[in-house]
Amino acid sequence: MSTTFQLDSATSRANPTPAPMKRLTVPSIQRRKVEGKTAEPLVMLTAYTARQAQLLDEHCDILLVGDSLAQVIYGLPSTLPVTLDMMIAHGAAVVRGSYHALVVVDMPFGSYEESPQQAFASAARIMAETGCAAVKLEGGVAMAETIAFLTGRGIPVMAHIGLTPQAVNALGGYGARGRSQEEHAKIISDGRAVAGAGAFSVVVEGVIEPIAISLTHSLDIPVIGIGASAQCDGQVLVAEDMLGMFDRVPRFVKRYADMAGLVSEAAAKYAAEVRDRSFPGPEQTYQPK
């Protein structure tokens, strides 16, 4: 037994709570793929807050503190404005709220592309200030040298290829990748490059299914799909998309709940009771003895 800081759901405060520290590790994630096959697919969801991490932790193998928090939390138009400070603040919260899942934190745009040395400085700060187990960065062949530099210095890296949101301006949008023969070949090369550079796993996003299947079968590291294929070694979704928090539903998303509807319904009931003065009632007020 060890002590970690977890959110006490009864008080909404972070208190030191005894918890079994059986957190999954990078090697344990890698060992899920044996001789090119993963018997039980890896489950990965995004998380941005301590309470969200607490709710998702027991169900997930990996929690990703994604730079998708740009749109989900901050209402920004893309992931490009996200800062290192933002990722660190949310990453630390997710680590505090979990004790089972491996926590991976996205490296934001501009924090790693300049050089391997810049990437190391950013990644070292993320890991030191959040307590996460790994970082994720976008790019294939172009980032292979950086991935090798980081992994050679003790920083586990999850790669991200295919549709890479930080390169949305260069890609010209969020459409599926790999439809042309040239693009198909590039994605395959990117997958081989990041695996060869030492990435412990790779997210393959928004590619035509045959590419995802080919990468899954050919790479020794786990391939985690999003808009890819059920044959991948695991799946990841933005939790808010899966929970139905937004009206727009991308093609690759399945909504497992209508949280937006539940929140709106609850807020409407609260507003009605405030306006008719039925809330607060006797149960919510303090009376003299």
mmCIF file of C-alpha atoms in Angstrom:
data_model
loop_
_atom_site.group_PDB
_atom_site.id
_atom_site.type_symbol
_atom_site.label_atom_id
_atom_site.label_comp_id
_atom_site.label_asym_id
_atom_site.label_seq_id
_atom_site.Cartn_x
_atom_site.Cartn_y
_atom_site.Cartn_z
ATOM 1 C CA MET A 1 0.000 0.000 0.000
ATOM 2 C CA SER A 2 1.104 3.507 -0.690
ATOM 3 C CA THR A 3 -0.374 6.956 -0.414
ATOM 4 C CA THR A 4 -1.420 9.106 -3.308
ATOM 5 C CA PHE A 5 -3.562 12.212 -3.572
ATOM 6 C CA GLN A 6 -7.010 11.369 -4.856
ATOM 7 C CA LEU A 7 -10.177 13.376 -5.130
ATOM 8 C CA ASP A 8 -12.578 12.565 -2.314
ATOM 9 C CA SER A 9 -15.904 12.409 -4.148
ATOM 10 C CA ALA A 10 -17.771 12.935 -0.874
ATOM 11 C CA THR A 11 -16.161 16.307 -0.222
ATOM 12 C CA SER A 12 -14.886 17.335 -3.685
ATOM 13 C CA ARG A 13 -11.475 17.854 -2.146
ATOM 14 C CA ALA A 14 -8.128 16.198 -2.730
ATOM 15 C CA ASN A 15 -7.108 14.314 0.389
ATOM 16 C CA PRO A 16 -4.303 11.817 0.929
ATOM 17 C CA THR A 17 -5.993 8.451 0.531
ATOM 18 C CA PRO A 18 -4.413 5.004 0.919
ATOM 19 C CA ALA A 19 -4.587 3.296 -2.468
ATOM 20 C CA PRO A 20 -2.978 0.185 -3.940
ATOM 21 C CA MET A 21 -0.323 1.478 -6.310
ATOM 22 C CA LYS A 22 -0.845 -1.099 -9.036
ATOM 23 C CA ARG A 23 -0.637 1.385 -11.851
ATOM 24 C CA LEU A 24 -0.002 -0.086 -15.275
ATOM 25 C CA THR A 25 3.453 0.577 -16.670
ATOM 26 C CA VAL A 26 4.903 1.128 -20.128
ATOM 27 C CA PRO A 27 6.402 -2.414 -20.181
ATOM 28 C CA SER A 28 3.070 -3.912 -19.093
ATOM 29 C CA ILE A 29 1.335 -2.117 -21.986
ATOM 30 C CA GLN A 30 3.977 -3.357 -24.426
ATOM 31 C CA ARG A 31 3.620 -6.933 -23.145
ATOM 32 C CA ARG A 32 -0.057 -6.954 -24.103
ATOM 33 C CA LYS A 33 1.075 -7.528 -27.694
ATOM 34 C CA VAL A 34 2.615 -10.981 -28.054
ATOM 35 C CA GLU A 35 4.008 -12.213 -31.360
ATOM 36 C CA GLY A 36 2.177 -9.470 -33.192
ATOM 37 C CA LYS A 37 -1.209 -10.071 -31.561
ATOM 38 C CA THR A 38 -3.110 -8.483 -28.659
ATOM 39 C CA ALA A 39 -5.594 -10.893 -27.102
ATOM 40 C CA GLU A 40 -7.387 -8.217 -25.066
ATOM 41 C CA PRO A 41 -7.487 -4.810 -26.797
ATOM 42 C CA LEU A 42 -6.185 -1.798 -24.895
ATOM 43 C CA VAL A 43 -8.803 0.670 -23.678
ATOM 44 C CA MET A 44 -7.819 4.341 -23.818
ATOM 45 C CA LEU A 45 -9.835 7.496 -23.174
ATOM 46 C CA THR A 46 -8.964 11.136 -22.711
ATOM 47 C CA ALA A 47 -9.179 12.759 -19.293
ATOM 48 C CA TYR A 48 -8.550 16.362 -18.258
ATOM 49 C CA THR A 49 -9.604 16.639 -14.606
ATOM 50 C CA ALA A 50 -9.068 14.708 -11.380
ATOM 51 C CA ARG A 51 -12.735 13.750 -11.017
ATOM 52 C CA GLN A 52 -12.989 12.629 -14.628
ATOM 53 C CA ALA A 53 -9.866 10.516 -14.166
ATOM 54 C CA GLN A 54 -11.340 8.978 -11.038
ATOM 55 C CA LEU A 55 -14.460 7.886 -12.909
ATOM 56 C CA LEU A 56 -12.633 6.504 -15.942
ATOM 57 C CA ASP A 57 -9.569 4.999 -14.263
ATOM 58 C CA GLU A 58 -10.875 1.550 -13.349
ATOM 59 C CA HIS A 59 -12.190 0.981 -16.870
ATOM 60 C CA CYS A 60 -9.122 2.094 -18.823
ATOM 61 C CA ASP A 61 -5.631 0.815 -19.454
ATOM 62 C CA ILE A 62 -4.438 4.255 -20.573
ATOM 63 C CA LEU A 63 -5.669 7.755 -19.782
ATOM 64 C CA LEU A 64 -4.562 10.346 -22.311
ATOM 65 C CA VAL A 65 -4.350 13.974 -21.274
ATOM 66 C CA GLY A 66 -4.932 15.107 -24.824
ATOM 67 C CA ASP A 67 -4.347 18.492 -26.360
ATOM 68 C CA SER A 68 -7.950 18.055 -27.509
ATOM 69 C CA LEU A 69 -8.649 19.913 -24.256
ATOM 70 C CA ALA A 70 -8.248 22.972 -26.493
ATOM 71 C CA GLN A 71 -11.700 22.420 -27.960
ATOM 72 C CA VAL A 72 -13.266 20.365 -25.164
ATOM 73 C CA ILE A 73 -12.290 22.531 -22.182
ATOM 74 C CA TYR A 74 -11.291 25.908 -23.562
ATOM 75 C CA GLY A 75 -13.504 26.312 -26.632
ATOM 76 C CA LEU A 76 -10.555 26.961 -28.928
ATOM 77 C CA PRO A 77 -10.837 26.314 -32.679
ATOM 78 C CA SER A 78 -7.897 23.881 -32.830
ATOM 79 C CA THR A 79 -5.181 22.319 -30.689
ATOM 80 C CA LEU A 80 -2.541 24.791 -31.870
ATOM 81 C CA PRO A 81 -2.955 27.412 -29.077
ATOM 82 C CA VAL A 82 -2.436 24.867 -26.285
ATOM 83 C CA THR A 83 0.542 25.643 -24.039
ATOM 84 C CA LEU A 84 2.924 23.505 -22.048
ATOM 85 C CA ASP A 85 1.573 25.039 -18.832
ATOM 86 C CA MET A 86 -1.974 23.992 -19.761
ATOM 87 C CA MET A 87 -0.926 20.405 -20.438
ATOM 88 C CA ILE A 88 1.034 20.222 -17.196
ATOM 89 C CA ALA A 89 -1.821 21.576 -15.078
ATOM 90 C CA HIS A 90 -4.328 19.090 -16.494
ATOM 91 C CA GLY A 91 -1.804 16.244 -16.540
ATOM 92 C CA ALA A 92 -1.075 16.660 -12.839
ATOM 93 C CA ALA A 93 -4.809 16.659 -12.061
ATOM 94 C CA VAL A 94 -5.343 13.402 -13.963
ATOM 95 C CA VAL A 95 -2.423 11.706 -12.230
ATOM 96 C CA ARG A 96 -3.830 12.779 -8.845
ATOM 97 C CA GLY A 97 -7.234 11.377 -9.734
ATOM 98 C CA SER A 98 -6.035 7.948 -10.856
ATOM 99 C CA TYR A 99 -3.952 5.052 -9.635
ATOM 100 C CA HIS A 100 -4.547 2.225 -12.112
ATOM 101 C CA ALA A 101 -4.274 3.487 -15.695
ATOM 102 C CA LEU A 102 -1.055 4.529 -17.393
ATOM 103 C CA VAL A 103 -1.215 8.316 -17.817
ATOM 104 C CA VAL A 104 0.137 9.794 -21.059
ATOM 105 C CA VAL A 105 0.335 13.558 -21.654
ATOM 106 C CA ASP A 106 0.296 15.165 -25.099
ATOM 107 C CA MET A 107 3.179 17.434 -25.997
ATOM 108 C CA PRO A 108 1.617 20.622 -27.392
ATOM 109 C CA PHE A 109 2.373 22.193 -30.751
ATOM 110 C CA GLY A 110 5.669 24.073 -30.746
ATOM 111 C CA SER A 111 7.099 22.310 -27.693
ATOM 112 C CA TYR A 112 9.098 19.590 -29.473
ATOM 113 C CA GLU A 113 9.419 20.152 -33.235
ATOM 114 C CA GLU A 114 12.427 22.479 -33.220
ATOM 115 C CA SER A 115 15.000 19.939 -32.041
ATOM 116 C CA PRO A 116 15.412 16.776 -29.960
ATOM 117 C CA GLN A 117 16.912 18.951 -27.241
ATOM 118 C CA GLN A 118 13.830 21.173 -27.133
ATOM 119 C CA ALA A 119 11.649 18.070 -27.019
ATOM 120 C CA PHE A 120 13.647 16.638 -24.122
ATOM 121 C CA ALA A 121 13.376 19.859 -22.112
ATOM 122 C CA SER A 122 9.597 19.962 -22.640
ATOM 123 C CA ALA A 123 9.056 16.256 -21.979
ATOM 124 C CA ALA A 124 11.248 16.276 -18.868
ATOM 125 C CA ARG A 125 9.234 19.161 -17.462
ATOM 126 C CA ILE A 126 5.928 17.413 -18.227
ATOM 127 C CA MET A 127 7.009 14.210 -16.501
ATOM 128 C CA ALA A 128 8.591 15.928 -13.510
ATOM 129 C CA GLU A 129 5.646 18.258 -12.865
ATOM 130 C CA THR A 130 2.777 15.838 -13.550
ATOM 131 C CA GLY A 131 4.029 12.427 -12.500
ATOM 132 C CA CYS A 132 2.828 10.916 -15.789
ATOM 133 C CA ALA A 133 4.453 7.813 -17.259
ATOM 134 C CA ALA A 134 4.879 8.901 -20.881
ATOM 135 C CA VAL A 135 4.409 11.663 -23.399
ATOM 136 C CA LYS A 136 2.770 11.610 -26.824
ATOM 137 C CA LEU A 137 3.922 13.514 -29.887
ATOM 138 C CA GLU A 138 2.712 13.745 -33.460
ATOM 139 C CA GLY A 139 4.722 12.838 -36.525
ATOM 140 C CA GLY A 140 6.343 9.850 -38.177
ATOM 141 C CA VAL A 141 9.599 9.788 -40.114
ATOM 142 C CA ALA A 142 10.219 13.468 -39.342
ATOM 143 C CA MET A 143 10.045 12.797 -35.592
ATOM 144 C CA ALA A 144 11.960 9.510 -35.510
ATOM 145 C CA GLU A 145 15.223 11.173 -34.454
ATOM 146 C CA THR A 146 13.428 13.014 -31.645
ATOM 147 C CA ILE A 147 11.684 9.850 -30.439
ATOM 148 C CA ALA A 148 15.012 8.017 -30.343
ATOM 149 C CA PHE A 149 16.587 10.934 -28.447
ATOM 150 C CA LEU A 150 13.830 10.894 -25.819
ATOM 151 C CA THR A 151 13.563 7.148 -25.352
ATOM 152 C CA GLY A 152 17.343 6.872 -25.121
ATOM 153 C CA ARG A 153 17.173 9.252 -22.167
ATOM 154 C CA GLY A 154 14.445 7.465 -20.239
ATOM 155 C CA ILE A 155 11.316 9.212 -21.549
ATOM 156 C CA PRO A 156 8.715 6.760 -22.920
ATOM 157 C CA VAL A 157 7.032 8.038 -26.073
ATOM 158 C CA MET A 158 3.679 7.230 -27.620
ATOM 159 C CA ALA A 159 3.710 8.265 -31.281
ATOM 160 C CA HIS A 160 0.772 9.601 -33.317
ATOM 161 C CA ILE A 161 0.515 9.228 -37.102
ATOM 162 C CA GLY A 162 -2.065 9.414 -39.871
ATOM 163 C CA LEU A 163 -4.366 12.356 -39.277
ATOM 164 C CA THR A 164 -2.289 14.568 -36.992
ATOM 165 C CA PRO A 165 -4.414 17.475 -35.699
ATOM 166 C CA GLN A 166 -1.437 19.725 -34.948
ATOM 167 C CA ALA A 167 -0.665 19.651 -38.695
ATOM 168 C CA VAL A 168 -4.222 20.517 -39.708
ATOM 169 C CA ASN A 169 -3.100 23.568 -41.682
ATOM 170 C CA ALA A 170 -0.629 21.539 -43.726
ATOM 171 C CA LEU A 171 -3.089 18.690 -44.210
ATOM 172 C CA GLY A 172 -5.871 21.028 -45.298
ATOM 173 C CA GLY A 173 -8.477 19.704 -42.881
ATOM 174 C CA TYR A 174 -9.537 16.713 -40.825
ATOM 175 C CA GLY A 175 -10.420 14.299 -43.634
ATOM 176 C CA ALA A 176 -9.337 10.656 -43.612
ATOM 177 C CA ARG A 177 -5.782 10.003 -44.729
ATOM 178 C CA GLY A 178 -4.296 7.326 -46.954
ATOM 179 C CA ARG A 179 -6.600 7.363 -49.940
ATOM 180 C CA SER A 180 -3.805 8.055 -52.426
ATOM 181 C CA GLN A 181 -1.006 5.553 -53.035
ATOM 182 C CA GLU A 182 1.599 8.137 -52.018
ATOM 183 C CA GLU A 183 -0.173 8.961 -48.753
ATOM 184 C CA HIS A 184 -0.726 5.273 -48.050
ATOM 185 C CA ALA A 185 2.998 4.581 -48.407
ATOM 186 C CA LYS A 186 3.892 7.555 -46.210
ATOM 187 C CA ILE A 187 1.707 6.383 -43.314
ATOM 188 C CA ILE A 188 3.183 2.886 -43.469
ATOM 189 C CA SER A 189 6.687 4.393 -43.477
ATOM 190 C CA ASP A 190 5.771 6.647 -40.559
ATOM 191 C CA GLY A 191 4.590 3.668 -38.519
ATOM 192 C CA ARG A 192 7.748 1.717 -39.157
ATOM 193 C CA ALA A 193 9.890 4.752 -38.376
ATOM 194 C CA VAL A 194 8.358 5.493 -34.964
ATOM 195 C CA ALA A 195 8.460 1.840 -33.955
ATOM 196 C CA GLY A 196 12.080 1.599 -35.030
ATOM 197 C CA ALA A 197 12.913 4.770 -33.088
ATOM 198 C CA GLY A 198 11.675 3.240 -29.838
ATOM 199 C CA ALA A 199 8.072 4.431 -29.399
ATOM 200 C CA PHE A 200 6.288 2.021 -27.050
ATOM 201 C CA SER A 201 2.983 2.392 -28.919
ATOM 202 C CA VAL A 202 1.446 4.429 -31.710
ATOM 203 C CA VAL A 203 -1.927 6.098 -32.196
ATOM 204 C CA VAL A 204 -3.183 5.783 -35.766
ATOM 205 C CA GLU A 205 -5.890 8.352 -36.444
ATOM 206 C CA GLY A 206 -8.293 8.875 -39.301
ATOM 207 C CA VAL A 207 -6.857 6.461 -41.866
ATOM 208 C CA ILE A 208 -8.555 4.083 -44.280
ATOM 209 C CA GLU A 209 -9.006 0.715 -42.609
ATOM 210 C CA PRO A 210 -6.555 -1.390 -44.685
ATOM 211 C CA ILE A 211 -3.683 0.858 -43.541
ATOM 212 C CA ALA A 212 -4.608 0.433 -39.877
ATOM 213 C CA ILE A 213 -4.841 -3.338 -40.274
ATOM 214 C CA SER A 214 -1.510 -3.490 -42.090
ATOM 215 C CA LEU A 215 0.241 -1.474 -39.381
ATOM 216 C CA THR A 216 -1.337 -3.531 -36.606
ATOM 217 C CA HIS A 217 -0.132 -6.765 -38.144
ATOM 218 C CA SER A 218 3.338 -5.543 -39.100
ATOM 219 C CA LEU A 219 4.441 -3.529 -36.059
ATOM 220 C CA ASP A 220 5.647 -5.147 -32.850
ATOM 221 C CA ILE A 221 4.335 -2.256 -30.718
ATOM 222 C CA PRO A 222 0.634 -1.775 -29.863
ATOM 223 C CA VAL A 223 -1.309 0.170 -32.492
ATOM 224 C CA ILE A 224 -4.150 2.179 -30.957
ATOM 225 C CA GLY A 225 -6.822 3.247 -33.391
ATOM 226 C CA ILE A 226 -9.151 6.207 -33.604
ATOM 227 C CA GLY A 227 -11.096 6.266 -36.826
ATOM 228 C CA ALA A 228 -9.019 3.271 -37.940
ATOM 229 C CA SER A 229 -10.084 -0.362 -37.396
ATOM 230 C CA ALA A 230 -11.490 -2.703 -34.750
ATOM 231 C CA GLN A 231 -8.530 -4.956 -35.545
ATOM 232 C CA CYS A 232 -6.117 -2.484 -33.944
ATOM 233 C CA ASP A 233 -4.483 -3.447 -30.649
ATOM 234 C CA GLY A 234 -6.610 -0.875 -28.828
ATOM 235 C CA GLN A 235 -8.961 2.066 -29.234
ATOM 236 C CA VAL A 236 -9.014 5.666 -28.026
ATOM 237 C CA LEU A 237 -11.770 8.263 -28.057
ATOM 238 C CA VAL A 238 -12.210 11.715 -26.601
ATOM 239 C CA ALA A 239 -14.280 10.932 -23.501
ATOM 240 C CA GLU A 240 -16.664 13.840 -24.065
ATOM 241 C CA ASP A 241 -17.438 12.562 -27.576
ATOM 242 C CA MET A 242 -18.114 9.065 -26.236
ATOM 243 C CA LEU A 243 -20.330 10.501 -23.492
ATOM 244 C CA GLY A 244 -22.400 12.617 -25.879
ATOM 245 C CA MET A 245 -21.399 16.032 -24.564
ATOM 246 C CA PHE A 246 -21.432 17.644 -28.014
ATOM 247 C CA ASP A 247 -24.000 17.821 -30.792
ATOM 248 C CA ARG A 248 -21.481 17.069 -33.536
ATOM 249 C CA VAL A 249 -20.605 13.389 -33.802
ATOM 250 C CA PRO A 250 -17.578 12.551 -35.974
ATOM 251 C CA ARG A 251 -17.928 9.451 -38.140
ATOM 252 C CA PHE A 252 -15.516 7.444 -35.996
ATOM 253 C CA VAL A 253 -17.318 8.185 -32.704
ATOM 254 C CA LYS A 254 -19.999 6.073 -31.063
ATOM 255 C CA ARG A 255 -22.043 7.868 -28.405
ATOM 256 C CA TYR A 256 -22.563 5.667 -25.349
ATOM 257 C CA ALA A 257 -24.614 8.240 -23.412
ATOM 258 C CA ASP A 258 -26.404 11.567 -23.751
ATOM 259 C CA MET A 259 -24.631 13.523 -21.042
ATOM 260 C CA ALA A 260 -25.434 16.837 -22.717
ATOM 261 C CA GLY A 261 -29.119 16.043 -22.442
ATOM 262 C CA LEU A 262 -28.800 14.999 -18.798
ATOM 263 C CA VAL A 263 -26.916 18.163 -17.871
ATOM 264 C CA SER A 264 -29.406 20.373 -19.678
ATOM 265 C CA GLU A 265 -32.348 18.586 -18.061
ATOM 266 C CA ALA A 266 -30.847 18.913 -14.579
ATOM 267 C CA ALA A 267 -30.069 22.605 -15.111
ATOM 268 C CA ALA A 268 -33.639 23.217 -16.307
ATOM 269 C CA LYS A 269 -35.072 21.572 -13.179
ATOM 270 C CA TYR A 270 -32.757 23.582 -10.955
ATOM 271 C CA ALA A 271 -33.676 26.831 -12.708
ATOM 272 C CA ALA A 272 -37.390 26.096 -12.374
ATOM 273 C CA GLU A 273 -37.102 25.367 -8.631
ATOM 274 C CA VAL A 274 -35.049 28.497 -7.999
ATOM 275 C CA ARG A 275 -37.612 30.614 -9.811
ATOM 276 C CA ASP A 276 -40.609 29.124 -7.989
ATOM 277 C CA ARG A 277 -38.705 29.290 -4.665
ATOM 278 C CA SER A 278 -39.013 25.550 -3.987
ATOM 279 C CA PHE A 279 -35.224 25.343 -3.775
ATOM 280 C CA PRO A 280 -33.650 25.472 -1.295
ATOM 281 C CA GLY A 281 -36.148 23.536 0.798
ATOM 282 C CA PRO A 282 -36.077 22.502 4.452
ATOM 283 C CA GLU A 283 -33.549 19.763 3.673
ATOM 284 C CA GLN A 284 -31.063 22.283 2.277
ATOM 285 C CA THR A 285 -31.345 25.057 4.859
ATOM 286 C CA TYR A 286 -30.198 25.492 8.465
ATOM 287 C CA GLN A 287 -32.757 26.185 11.179
ATOM 288 C CA PRO A 288 -32.230 27.362 14.774
ATOM 289 C CA LYS A 289 -32.384 24.596 17.352
#
